[in-house]
mmCIF file of N, CA, C and O in Angstrom:
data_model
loop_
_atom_site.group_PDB
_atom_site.id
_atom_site.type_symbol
_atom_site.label_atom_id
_atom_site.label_comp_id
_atom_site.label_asym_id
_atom_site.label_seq_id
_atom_site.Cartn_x
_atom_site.Cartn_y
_atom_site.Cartn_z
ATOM 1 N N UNK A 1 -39.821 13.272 -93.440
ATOM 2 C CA UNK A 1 -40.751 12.176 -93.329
ATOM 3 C C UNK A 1 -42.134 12.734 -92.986
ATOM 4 O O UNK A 1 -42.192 13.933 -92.716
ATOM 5 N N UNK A 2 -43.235 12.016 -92.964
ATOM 6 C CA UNK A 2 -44.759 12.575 -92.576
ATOM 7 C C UNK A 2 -44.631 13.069 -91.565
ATOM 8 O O UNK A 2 -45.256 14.111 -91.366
ATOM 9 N N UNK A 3 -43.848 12.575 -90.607
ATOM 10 C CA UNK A 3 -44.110 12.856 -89.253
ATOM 11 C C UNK A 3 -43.066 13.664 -88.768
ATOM 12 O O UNK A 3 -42.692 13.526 -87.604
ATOM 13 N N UNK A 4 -42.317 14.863 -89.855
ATOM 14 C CA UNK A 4 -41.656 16.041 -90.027
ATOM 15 C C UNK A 4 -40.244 15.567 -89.108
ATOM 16 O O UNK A 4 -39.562 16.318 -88.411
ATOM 17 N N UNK A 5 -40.048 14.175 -89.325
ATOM 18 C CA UNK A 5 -38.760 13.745 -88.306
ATOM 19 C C UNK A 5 -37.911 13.626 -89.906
ATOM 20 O O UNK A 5 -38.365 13.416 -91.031
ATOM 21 N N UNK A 6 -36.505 13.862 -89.419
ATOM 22 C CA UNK A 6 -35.089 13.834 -90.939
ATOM 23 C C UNK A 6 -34.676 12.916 -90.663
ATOM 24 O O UNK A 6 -34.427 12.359 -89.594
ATOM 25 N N UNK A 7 -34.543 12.626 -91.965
ATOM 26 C CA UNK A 7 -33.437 10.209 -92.165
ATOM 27 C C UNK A 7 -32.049 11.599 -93.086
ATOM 28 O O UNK A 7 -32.098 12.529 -93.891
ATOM 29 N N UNK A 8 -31.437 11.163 -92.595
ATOM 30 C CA UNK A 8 -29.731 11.846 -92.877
ATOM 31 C C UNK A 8 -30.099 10.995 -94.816
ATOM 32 O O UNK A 8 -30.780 10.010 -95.103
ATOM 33 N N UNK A 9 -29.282 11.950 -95.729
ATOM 34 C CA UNK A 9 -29.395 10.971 -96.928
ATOM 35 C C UNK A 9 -28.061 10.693 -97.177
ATOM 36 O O UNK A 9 -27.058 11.343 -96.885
ATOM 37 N N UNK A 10 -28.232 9.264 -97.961
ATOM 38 C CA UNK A 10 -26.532 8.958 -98.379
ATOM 39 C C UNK A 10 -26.699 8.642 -99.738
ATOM 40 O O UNK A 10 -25.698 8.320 -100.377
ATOM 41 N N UNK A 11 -27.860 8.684 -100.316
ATOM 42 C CA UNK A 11 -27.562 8.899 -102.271
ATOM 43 C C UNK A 11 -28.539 9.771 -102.664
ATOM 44 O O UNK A 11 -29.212 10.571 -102.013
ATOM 45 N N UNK A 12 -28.510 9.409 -104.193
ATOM 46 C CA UNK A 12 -29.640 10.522 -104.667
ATOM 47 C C UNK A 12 -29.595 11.909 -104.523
ATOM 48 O O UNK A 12 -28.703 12.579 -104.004
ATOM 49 N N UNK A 13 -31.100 12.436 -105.251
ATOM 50 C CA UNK A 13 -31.336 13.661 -105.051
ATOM 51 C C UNK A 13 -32.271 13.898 -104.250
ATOM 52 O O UNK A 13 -33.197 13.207 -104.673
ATOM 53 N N UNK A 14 -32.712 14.589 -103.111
ATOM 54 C CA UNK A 14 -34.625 14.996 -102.319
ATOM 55 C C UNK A 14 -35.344 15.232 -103.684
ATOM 56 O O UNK A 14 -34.918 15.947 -104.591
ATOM 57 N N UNK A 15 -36.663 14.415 -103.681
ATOM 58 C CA UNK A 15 -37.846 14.578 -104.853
ATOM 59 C C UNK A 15 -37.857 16.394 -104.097
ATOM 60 O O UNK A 15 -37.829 16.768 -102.925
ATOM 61 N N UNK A 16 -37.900 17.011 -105.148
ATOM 62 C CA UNK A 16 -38.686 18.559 -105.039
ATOM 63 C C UNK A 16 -37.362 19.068 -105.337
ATOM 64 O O UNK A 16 -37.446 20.295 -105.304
ATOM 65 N N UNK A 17 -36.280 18.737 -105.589
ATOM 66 C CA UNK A 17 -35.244 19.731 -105.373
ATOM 67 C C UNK A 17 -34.615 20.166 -106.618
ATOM 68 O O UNK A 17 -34.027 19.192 -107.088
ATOM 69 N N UNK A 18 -34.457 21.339 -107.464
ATOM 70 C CA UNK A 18 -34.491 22.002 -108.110
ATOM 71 C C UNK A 18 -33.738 20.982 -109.130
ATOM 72 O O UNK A 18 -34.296 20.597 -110.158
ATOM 73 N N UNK A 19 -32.427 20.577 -108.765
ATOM 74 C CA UNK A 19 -31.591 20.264 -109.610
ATOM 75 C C UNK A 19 -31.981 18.474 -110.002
ATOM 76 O O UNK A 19 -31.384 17.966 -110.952
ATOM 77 N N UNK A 20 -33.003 17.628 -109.195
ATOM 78 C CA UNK A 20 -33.694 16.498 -109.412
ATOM 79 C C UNK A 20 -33.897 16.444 -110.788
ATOM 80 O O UNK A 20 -33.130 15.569 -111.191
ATOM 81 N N UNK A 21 -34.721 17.061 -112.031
ATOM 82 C CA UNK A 21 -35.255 17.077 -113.010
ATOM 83 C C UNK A 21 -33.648 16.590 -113.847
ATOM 84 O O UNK A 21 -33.252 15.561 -114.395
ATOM 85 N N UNK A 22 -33.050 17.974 -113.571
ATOM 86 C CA UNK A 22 -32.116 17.814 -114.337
ATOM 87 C C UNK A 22 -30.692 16.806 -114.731
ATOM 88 O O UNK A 22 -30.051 16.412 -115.704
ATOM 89 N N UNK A 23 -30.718 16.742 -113.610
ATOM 90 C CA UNK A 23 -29.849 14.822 -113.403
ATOM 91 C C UNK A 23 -30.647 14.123 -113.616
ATOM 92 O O UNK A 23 -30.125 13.048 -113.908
ATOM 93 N N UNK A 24 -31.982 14.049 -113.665
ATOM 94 C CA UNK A 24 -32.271 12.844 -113.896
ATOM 95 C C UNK A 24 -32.372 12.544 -115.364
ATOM 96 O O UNK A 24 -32.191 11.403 -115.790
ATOM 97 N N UNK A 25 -32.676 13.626 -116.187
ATOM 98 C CA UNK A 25 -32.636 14.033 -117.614
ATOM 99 C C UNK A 25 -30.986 13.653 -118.274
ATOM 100 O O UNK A 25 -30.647 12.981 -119.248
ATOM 101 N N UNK A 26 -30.389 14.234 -117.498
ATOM 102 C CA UNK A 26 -28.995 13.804 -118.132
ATOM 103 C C UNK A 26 -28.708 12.307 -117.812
ATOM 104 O O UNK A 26 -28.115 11.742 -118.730
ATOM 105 N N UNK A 27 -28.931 11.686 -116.946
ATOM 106 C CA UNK A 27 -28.453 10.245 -116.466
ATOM 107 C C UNK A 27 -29.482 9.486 -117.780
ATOM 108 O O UNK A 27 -29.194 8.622 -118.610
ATOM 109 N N UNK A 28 -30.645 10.173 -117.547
ATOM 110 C CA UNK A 28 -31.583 8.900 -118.607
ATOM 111 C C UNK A 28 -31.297 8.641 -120.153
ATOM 112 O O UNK A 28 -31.498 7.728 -120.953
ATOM 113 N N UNK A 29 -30.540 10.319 -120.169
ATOM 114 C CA UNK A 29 -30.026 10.303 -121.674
ATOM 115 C C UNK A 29 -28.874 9.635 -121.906
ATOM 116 O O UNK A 29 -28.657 9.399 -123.095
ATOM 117 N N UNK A 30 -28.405 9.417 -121.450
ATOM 118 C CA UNK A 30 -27.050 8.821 -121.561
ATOM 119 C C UNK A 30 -26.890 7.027 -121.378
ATOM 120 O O UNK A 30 -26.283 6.149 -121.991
ATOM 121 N N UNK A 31 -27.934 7.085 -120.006
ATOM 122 C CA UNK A 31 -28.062 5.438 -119.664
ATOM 123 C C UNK A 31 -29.483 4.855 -120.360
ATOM 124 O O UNK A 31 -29.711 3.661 -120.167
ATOM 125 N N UNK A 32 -30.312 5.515 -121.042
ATOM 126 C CA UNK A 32 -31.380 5.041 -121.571
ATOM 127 C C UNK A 32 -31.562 5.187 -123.321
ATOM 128 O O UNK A 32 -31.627 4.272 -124.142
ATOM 129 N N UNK A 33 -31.615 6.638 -123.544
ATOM 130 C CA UNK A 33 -31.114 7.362 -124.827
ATOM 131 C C UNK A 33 -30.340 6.996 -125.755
ATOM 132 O O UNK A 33 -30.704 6.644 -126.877
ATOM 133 N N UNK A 34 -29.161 7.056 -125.332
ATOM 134 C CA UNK A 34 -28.084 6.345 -126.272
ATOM 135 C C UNK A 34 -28.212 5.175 -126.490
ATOM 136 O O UNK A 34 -28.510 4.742 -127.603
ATOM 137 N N UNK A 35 -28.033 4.539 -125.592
ATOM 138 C CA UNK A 35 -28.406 3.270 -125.848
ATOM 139 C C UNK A 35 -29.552 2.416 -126.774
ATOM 140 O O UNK A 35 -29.319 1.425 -127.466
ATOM 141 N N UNK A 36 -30.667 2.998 -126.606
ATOM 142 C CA UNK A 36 -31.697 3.357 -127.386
ATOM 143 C C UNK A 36 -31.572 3.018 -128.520
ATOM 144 O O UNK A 36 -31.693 2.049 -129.269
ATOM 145 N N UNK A 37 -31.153 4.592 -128.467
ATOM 146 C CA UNK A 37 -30.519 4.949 -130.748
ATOM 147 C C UNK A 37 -29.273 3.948 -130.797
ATOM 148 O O UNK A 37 -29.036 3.898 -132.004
ATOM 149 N N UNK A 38 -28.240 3.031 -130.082
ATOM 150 C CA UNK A 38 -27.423 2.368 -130.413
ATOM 151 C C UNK A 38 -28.202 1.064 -130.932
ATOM 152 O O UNK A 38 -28.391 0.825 -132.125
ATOM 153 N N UNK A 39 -28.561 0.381 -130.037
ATOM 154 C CA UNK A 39 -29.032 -0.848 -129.742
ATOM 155 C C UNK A 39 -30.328 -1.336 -130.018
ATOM 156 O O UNK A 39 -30.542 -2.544 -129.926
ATOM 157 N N UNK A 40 -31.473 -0.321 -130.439
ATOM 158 C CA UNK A 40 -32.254 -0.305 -130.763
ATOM 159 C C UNK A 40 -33.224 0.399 -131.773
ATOM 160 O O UNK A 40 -34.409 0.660 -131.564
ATOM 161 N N UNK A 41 -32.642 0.608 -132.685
ATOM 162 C CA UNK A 41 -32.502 1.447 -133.911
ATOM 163 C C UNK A 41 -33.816 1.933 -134.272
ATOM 164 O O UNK A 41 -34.174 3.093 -134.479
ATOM 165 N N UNK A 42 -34.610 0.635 -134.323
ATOM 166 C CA UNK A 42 -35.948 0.269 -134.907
ATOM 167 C C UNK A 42 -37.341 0.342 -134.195
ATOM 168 O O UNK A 42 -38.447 -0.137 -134.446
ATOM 169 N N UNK A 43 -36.922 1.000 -133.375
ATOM 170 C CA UNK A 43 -37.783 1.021 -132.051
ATOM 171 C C UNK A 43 -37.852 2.228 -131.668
ATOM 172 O O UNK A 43 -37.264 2.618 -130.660
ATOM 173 N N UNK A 44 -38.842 3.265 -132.688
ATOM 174 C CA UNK A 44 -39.060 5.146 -132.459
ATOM 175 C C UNK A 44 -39.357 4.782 -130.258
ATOM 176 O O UNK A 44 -39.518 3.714 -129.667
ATOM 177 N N UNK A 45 -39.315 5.843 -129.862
ATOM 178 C CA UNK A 45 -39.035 5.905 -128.397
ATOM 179 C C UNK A 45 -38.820 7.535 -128.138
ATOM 180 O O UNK A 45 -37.905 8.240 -128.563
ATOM 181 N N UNK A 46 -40.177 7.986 -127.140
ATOM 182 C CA UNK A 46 -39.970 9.294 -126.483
ATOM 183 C C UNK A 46 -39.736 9.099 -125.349
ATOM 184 O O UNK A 46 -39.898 7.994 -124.829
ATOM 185 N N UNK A 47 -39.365 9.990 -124.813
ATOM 186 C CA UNK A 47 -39.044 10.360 -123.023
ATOM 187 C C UNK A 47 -39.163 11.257 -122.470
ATOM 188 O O UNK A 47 -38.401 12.168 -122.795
ATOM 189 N N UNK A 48 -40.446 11.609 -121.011
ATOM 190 C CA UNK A 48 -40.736 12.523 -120.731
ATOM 191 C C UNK A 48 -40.434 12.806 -119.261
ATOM 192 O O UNK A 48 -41.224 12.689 -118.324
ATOM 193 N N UNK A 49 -39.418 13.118 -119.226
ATOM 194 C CA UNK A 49 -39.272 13.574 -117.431
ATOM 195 C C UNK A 49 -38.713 11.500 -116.979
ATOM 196 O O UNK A 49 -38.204 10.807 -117.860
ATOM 197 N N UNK A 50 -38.862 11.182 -116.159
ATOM 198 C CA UNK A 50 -38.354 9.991 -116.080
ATOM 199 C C UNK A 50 -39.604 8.782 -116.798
ATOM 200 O O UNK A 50 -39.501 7.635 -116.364
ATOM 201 N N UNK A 51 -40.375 8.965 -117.519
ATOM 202 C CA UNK A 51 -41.431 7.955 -118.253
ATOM 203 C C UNK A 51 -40.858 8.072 -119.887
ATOM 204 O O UNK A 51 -40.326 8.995 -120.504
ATOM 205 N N UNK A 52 -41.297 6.467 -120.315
ATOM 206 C CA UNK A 52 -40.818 6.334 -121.823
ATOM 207 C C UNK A 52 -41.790 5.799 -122.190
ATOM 208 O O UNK A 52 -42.781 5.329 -121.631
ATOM 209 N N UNK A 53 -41.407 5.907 -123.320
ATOM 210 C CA UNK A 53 -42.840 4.782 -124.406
ATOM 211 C C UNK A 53 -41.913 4.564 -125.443
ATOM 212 O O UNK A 53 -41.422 5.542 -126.007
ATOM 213 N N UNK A 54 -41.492 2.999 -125.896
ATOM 214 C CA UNK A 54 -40.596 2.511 -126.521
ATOM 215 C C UNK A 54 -42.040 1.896 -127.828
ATOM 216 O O UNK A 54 -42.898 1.086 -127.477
ATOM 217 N N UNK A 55 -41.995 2.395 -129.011
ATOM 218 C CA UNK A 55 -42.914 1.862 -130.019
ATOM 219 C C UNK A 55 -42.784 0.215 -130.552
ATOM 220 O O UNK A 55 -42.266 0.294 -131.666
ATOM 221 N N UNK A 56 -42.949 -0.733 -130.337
ATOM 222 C CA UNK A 56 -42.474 -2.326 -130.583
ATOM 223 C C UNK A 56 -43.335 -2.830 -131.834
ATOM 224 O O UNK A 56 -44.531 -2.537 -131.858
ATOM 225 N N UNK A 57 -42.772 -3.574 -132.870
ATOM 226 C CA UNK A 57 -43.732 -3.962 -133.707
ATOM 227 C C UNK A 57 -43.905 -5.060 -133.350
ATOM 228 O O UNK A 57 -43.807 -5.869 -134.273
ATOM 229 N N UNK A 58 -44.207 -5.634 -132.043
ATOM 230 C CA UNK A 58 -44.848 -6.798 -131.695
ATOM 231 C C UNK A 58 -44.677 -7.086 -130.388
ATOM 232 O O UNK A 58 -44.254 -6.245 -129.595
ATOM 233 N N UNK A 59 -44.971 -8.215 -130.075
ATOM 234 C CA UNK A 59 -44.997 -7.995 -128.758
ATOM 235 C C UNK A 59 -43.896 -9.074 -127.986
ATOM 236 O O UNK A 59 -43.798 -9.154 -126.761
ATOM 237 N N UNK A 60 -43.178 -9.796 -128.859
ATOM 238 C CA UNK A 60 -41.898 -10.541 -128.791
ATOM 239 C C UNK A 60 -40.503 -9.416 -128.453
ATOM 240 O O UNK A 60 -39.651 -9.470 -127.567
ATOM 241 N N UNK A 61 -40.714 -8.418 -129.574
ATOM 242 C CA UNK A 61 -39.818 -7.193 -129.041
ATOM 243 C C UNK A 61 -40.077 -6.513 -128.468
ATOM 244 O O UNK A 61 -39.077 -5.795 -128.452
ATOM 245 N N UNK A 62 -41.109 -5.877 -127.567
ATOM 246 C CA UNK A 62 -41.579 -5.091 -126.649
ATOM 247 C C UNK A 62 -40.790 -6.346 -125.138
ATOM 248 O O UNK A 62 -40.036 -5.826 -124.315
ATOM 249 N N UNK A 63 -41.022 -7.410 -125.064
ATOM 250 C CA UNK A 63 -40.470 -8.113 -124.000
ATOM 251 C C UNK A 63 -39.133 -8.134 -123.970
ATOM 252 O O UNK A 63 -38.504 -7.982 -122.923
ATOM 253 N N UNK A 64 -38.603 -8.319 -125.089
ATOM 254 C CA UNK A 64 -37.037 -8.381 -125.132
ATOM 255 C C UNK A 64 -36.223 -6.969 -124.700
ATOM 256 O O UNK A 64 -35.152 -6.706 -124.152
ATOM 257 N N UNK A 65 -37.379 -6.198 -125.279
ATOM 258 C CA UNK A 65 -36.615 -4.646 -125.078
ATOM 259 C C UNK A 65 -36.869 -4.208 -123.468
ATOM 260 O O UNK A 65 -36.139 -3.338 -122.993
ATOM 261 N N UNK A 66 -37.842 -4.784 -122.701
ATOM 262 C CA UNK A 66 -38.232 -4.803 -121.540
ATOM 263 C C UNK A 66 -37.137 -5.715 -120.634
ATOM 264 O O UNK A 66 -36.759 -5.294 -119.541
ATOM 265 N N UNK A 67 -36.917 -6.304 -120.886
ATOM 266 C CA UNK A 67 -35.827 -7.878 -120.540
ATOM 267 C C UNK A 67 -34.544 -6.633 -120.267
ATOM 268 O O UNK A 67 -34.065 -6.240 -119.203
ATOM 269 N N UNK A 68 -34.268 -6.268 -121.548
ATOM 270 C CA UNK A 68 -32.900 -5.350 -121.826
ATOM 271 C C UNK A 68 -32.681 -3.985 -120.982
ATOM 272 O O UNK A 68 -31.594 -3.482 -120.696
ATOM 273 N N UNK A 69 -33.909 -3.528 -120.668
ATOM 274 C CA UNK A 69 -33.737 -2.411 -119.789
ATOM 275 C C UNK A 69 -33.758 -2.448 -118.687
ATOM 276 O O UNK A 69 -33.309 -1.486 -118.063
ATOM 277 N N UNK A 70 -34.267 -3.527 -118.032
ATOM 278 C CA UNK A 70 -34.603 -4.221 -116.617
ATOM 279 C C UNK A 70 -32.920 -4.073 -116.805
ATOM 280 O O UNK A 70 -32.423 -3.034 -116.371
ATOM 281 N N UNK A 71 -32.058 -5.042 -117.415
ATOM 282 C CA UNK A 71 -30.986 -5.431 -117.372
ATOM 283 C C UNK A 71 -30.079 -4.101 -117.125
ATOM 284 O O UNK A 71 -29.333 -4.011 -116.150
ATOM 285 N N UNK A 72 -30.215 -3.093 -118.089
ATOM 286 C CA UNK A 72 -29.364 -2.040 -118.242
ATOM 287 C C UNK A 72 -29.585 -1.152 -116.848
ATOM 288 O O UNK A 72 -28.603 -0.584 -116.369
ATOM 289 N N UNK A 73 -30.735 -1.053 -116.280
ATOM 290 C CA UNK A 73 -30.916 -0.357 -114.971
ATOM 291 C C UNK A 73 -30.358 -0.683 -113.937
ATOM 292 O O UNK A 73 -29.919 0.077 -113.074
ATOM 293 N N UNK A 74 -30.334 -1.907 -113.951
ATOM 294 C CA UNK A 74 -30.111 -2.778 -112.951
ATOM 295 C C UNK A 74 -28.129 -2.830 -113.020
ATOM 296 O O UNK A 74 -27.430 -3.312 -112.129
ATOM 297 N N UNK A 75 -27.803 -2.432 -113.836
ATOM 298 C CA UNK A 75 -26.303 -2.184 -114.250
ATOM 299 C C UNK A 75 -26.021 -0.764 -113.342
ATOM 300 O O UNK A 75 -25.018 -0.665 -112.635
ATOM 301 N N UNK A 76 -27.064 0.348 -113.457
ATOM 302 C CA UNK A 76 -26.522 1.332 -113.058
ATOM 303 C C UNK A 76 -27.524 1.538 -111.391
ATOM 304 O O UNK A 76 -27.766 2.666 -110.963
ATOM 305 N N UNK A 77 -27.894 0.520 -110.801
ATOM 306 C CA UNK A 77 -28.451 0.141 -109.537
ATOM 307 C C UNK A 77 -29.648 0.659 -109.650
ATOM 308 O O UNK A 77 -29.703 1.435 -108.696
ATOM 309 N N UNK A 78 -30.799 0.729 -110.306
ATOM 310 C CA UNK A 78 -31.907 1.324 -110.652
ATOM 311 C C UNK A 78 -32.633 -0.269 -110.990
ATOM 312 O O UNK A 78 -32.098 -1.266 -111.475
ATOM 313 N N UNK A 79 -34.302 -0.017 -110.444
ATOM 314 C CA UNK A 79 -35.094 -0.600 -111.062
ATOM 315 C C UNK A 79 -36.233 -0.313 -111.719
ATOM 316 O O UNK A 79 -36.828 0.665 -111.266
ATOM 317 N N UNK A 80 -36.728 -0.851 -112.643
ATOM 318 C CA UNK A 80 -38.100 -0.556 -113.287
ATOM 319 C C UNK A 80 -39.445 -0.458 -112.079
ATOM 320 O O UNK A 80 -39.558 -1.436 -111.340
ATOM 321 N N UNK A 81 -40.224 0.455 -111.935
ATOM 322 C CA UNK A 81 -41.173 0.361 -111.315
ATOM 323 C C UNK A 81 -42.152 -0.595 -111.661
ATOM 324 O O UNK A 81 -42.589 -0.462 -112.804
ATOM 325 N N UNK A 82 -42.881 -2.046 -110.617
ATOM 326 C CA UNK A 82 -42.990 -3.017 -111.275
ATOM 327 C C UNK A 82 -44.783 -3.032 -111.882
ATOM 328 O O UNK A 82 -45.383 -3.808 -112.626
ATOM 329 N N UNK A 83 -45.249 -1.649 -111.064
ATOM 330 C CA UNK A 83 -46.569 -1.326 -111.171
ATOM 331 C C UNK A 83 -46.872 -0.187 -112.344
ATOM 332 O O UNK A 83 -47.900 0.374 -112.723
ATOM 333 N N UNK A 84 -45.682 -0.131 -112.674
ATOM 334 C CA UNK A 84 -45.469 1.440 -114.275
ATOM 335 C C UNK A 84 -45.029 0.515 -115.273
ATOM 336 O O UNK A 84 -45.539 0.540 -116.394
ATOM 337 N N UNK A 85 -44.301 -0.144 -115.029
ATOM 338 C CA UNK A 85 -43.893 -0.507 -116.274
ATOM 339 C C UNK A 85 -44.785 -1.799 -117.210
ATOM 340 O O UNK A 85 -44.530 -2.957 -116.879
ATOM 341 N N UNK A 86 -45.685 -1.600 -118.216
ATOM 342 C CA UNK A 86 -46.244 -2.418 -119.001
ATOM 343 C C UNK A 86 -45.776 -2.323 -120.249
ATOM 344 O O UNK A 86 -45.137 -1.389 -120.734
ATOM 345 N N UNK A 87 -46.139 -3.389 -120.787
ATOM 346 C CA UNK A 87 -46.485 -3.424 -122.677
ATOM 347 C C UNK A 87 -48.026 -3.342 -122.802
ATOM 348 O O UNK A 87 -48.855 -3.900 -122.084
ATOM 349 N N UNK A 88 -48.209 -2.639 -123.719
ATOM 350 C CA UNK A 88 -49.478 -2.635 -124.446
ATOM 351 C C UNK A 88 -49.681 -2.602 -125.381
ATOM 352 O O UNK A 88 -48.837 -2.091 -126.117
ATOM 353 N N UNK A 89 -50.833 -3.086 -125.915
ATOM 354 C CA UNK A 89 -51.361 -3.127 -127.488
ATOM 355 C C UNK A 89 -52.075 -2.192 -127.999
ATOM 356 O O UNK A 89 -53.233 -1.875 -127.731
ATOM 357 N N UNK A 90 -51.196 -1.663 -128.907
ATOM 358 C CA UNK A 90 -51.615 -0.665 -129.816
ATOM 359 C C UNK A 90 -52.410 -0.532 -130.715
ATOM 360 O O UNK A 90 -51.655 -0.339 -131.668
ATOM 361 N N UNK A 91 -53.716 -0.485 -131.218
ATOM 362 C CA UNK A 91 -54.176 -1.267 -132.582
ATOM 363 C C UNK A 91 -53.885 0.293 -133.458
ATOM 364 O O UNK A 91 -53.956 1.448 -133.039
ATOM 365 N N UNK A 92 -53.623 -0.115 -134.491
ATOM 366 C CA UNK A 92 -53.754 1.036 -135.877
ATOM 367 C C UNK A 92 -54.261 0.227 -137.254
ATOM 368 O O UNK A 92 -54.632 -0.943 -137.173
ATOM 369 N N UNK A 93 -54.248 0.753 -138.174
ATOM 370 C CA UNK A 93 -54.858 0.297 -139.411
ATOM 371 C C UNK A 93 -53.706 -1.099 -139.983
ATOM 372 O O UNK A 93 -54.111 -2.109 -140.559
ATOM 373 N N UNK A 94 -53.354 -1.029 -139.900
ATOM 374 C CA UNK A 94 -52.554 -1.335 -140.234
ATOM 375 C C UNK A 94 -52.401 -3.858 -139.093
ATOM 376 O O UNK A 94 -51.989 -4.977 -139.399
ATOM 377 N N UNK A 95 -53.018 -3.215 -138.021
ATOM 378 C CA UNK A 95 -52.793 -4.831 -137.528
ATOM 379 C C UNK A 95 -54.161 -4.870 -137.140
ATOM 380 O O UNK A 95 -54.895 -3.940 -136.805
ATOM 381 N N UNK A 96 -54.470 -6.515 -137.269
ATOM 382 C CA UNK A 96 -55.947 -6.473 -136.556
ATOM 383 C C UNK A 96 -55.139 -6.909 -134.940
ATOM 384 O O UNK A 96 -53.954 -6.866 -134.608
ATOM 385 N N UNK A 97 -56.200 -7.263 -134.296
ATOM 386 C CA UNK A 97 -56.445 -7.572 -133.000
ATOM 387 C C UNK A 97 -56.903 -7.347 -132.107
ATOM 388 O O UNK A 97 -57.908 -6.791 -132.552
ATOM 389 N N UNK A 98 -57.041 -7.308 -130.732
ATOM 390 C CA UNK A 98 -57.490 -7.179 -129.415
ATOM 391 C C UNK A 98 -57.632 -5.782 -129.378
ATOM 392 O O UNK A 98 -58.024 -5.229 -128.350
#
């Protein structure tokens, strides 16, 4: 803690600790990843360390797919960070708008 006092842990991994990256890489692939390419075919999606960017062609499926992962996290006791996680608008040639 700041004030160099120890809280005993009963889940998780300590942020800094070698093997952190790597569970968290395997858990996301499996509980985020797959699922992904199962369930969401149509929807290109990278993942970098625990951050994603799910590509939506609109913004009806960017919520639904948001709806769905809230849901799926929340399956494996995890929540979306409520200050990280947005939709945004993308413009390309291709759509007008904002």
């Amino acid at each position: 803690m700041p004030d160099e006092s120890l809280v005993k842990r009963t889940r998780g991994t300590p942020q800094g600790a070698v093997i952190s990256p790597l569970l968290a890489s395997l858990f996301l692939h499996y509980a985020f990843g797959l699922r992904m390419s199962r369930e969401y075919r149509g929807v290109p999606f990278e993942r970098y360390a625990d951050h994603a960017i799910g590509h939506c062609r609109s913004e009806a499926e960017a919520r639904d797919l948001c709806r769905a992962l809230e849901a799926r996290f929340a399956e494996c006791g995890l929540r979306l960070h409520p200050e990280k996680t947005k939709i945004v608008y993308c413009k390309d040639a291709n759509r007008s708008g904002a």
